[in-house]
């Protein structure tokens, strides 16, 4: 038997990109965030070890690692 369900997760985009330079278009940024949140949410249902999908710091680290945003350097 398959059961399908839908939910809405809130993601704080300003918190994610705070003190960062966005290196891609806003459309690409939102698409990247949506894709990773959906993937993490689905995978957490199937197995342990996946990040909580709507934690701003985790999403931020993912976007930095993938070159979508970069931390601002203050001197």
XYZ file of N, CA and C in Angstrom, residues 40-68:
87
model
N 15.655 16.364 1.200
C 15.942 16.012 2.587
C 14.685 15.531 3.311
N 13.552 16.188 3.072
C 12.305 15.785 3.736
C 11.912 14.369 3.322
N 11.984 14.087 2.039
C 11.624 12.758 1.547
C 12.584 11.696 2.075
N 13.875 11.977 2.043
C 14.867 10.995 2.481
C 14.774 10.715 3.975
N 14.428 11.735 4.773
C 14.288 11.525 6.218
C 13.161 10.551 6.534
N 12.157 10.489 5.651
C 11.072 9.528 5.857
C 11.538 8.098 5.595
N 12.537 7.958 4.763
C 12.988 6.633 4.340
C 14.133 6.075 5.168
N 15.008 6.955 5.668
C 16.175 6.464 6.404
C 16.736 7.542 7.323
N 17.475 7.112 8.311
C 18.110 8.023 9.264
C 19.327 8.690 8.642
N 19.753 9.792 9.260
C 21.003 10.428 8.874
C 20.873 11.614 7.937
N 19.669 11.925 7.484
C 19.489 13.068 6.588
C 19.224 14.315 7.413
N 19.659 15.504 6.925
C 19.448 16.742 7.677
C 17.964 17.071 7.846
N 17.654 17.791 8.924
C 16.307 18.339 9.085
C 16.123 19.335 7.948
N 15.064 19.211 7.157
C 14.979 19.949 5.897
C 14.794 21.453 5.987
N 14.305 21.990 7.099
C 14.062 23.427 7.122
C 14.895 24.172 8.164
N 16.079 23.669 8.463
C 17.000 24.351 9.373
C 17.870 25.297 8.545
N 17.747 26.594 8.821
C 18.423 27.617 8.015
C 19.923 27.395 7.914
N 20.582 27.083 9.023
C 22.040 26.925 9.021
C 22.475 25.761 8.131
N 21.734 24.679 8.154
C 22.072 23.516 7.330
C 21.911 23.835 5.849
N 20.823 24.525 5.506
C 20.597 24.922 4.115
C 21.691 25.886 3.677
N 22.048 26.823 4.541
C 23.103 27.804 4.244
C 24.424 27.092 3.940
N 24.801 26.143 4.787
C 26.049 25.406 4.583
C 26.026 24.652 3.257
N 24.896 24.065 2.931
C 24.761 23.355 1.656
C 24.962 24.316 0.482
N 24.323 25.488 0.528
C 24.430 26.464 -0.561
C 25.853 27.009 -0.687
N 26.544 27.199 0.428
C 27.940 27.657 0.395
C 28.818 26.570 -0.225
N 28.643 25.334 0.221
C 29.435 24.216 -0.315
C 29.243 24.037 -1.818
N 28.066 24.374 -2.322
C 27.762 24.190 -3.739
C 27.953 25.455 -4.567
N 28.493 26.516 -3.966
C 28.836 27.718 -4.712
C 27.670 28.616 -5.089
N 26.510 28.427 -4.469
C 25.362 29.285 -4.764
C 25.436 30.606 -4.009
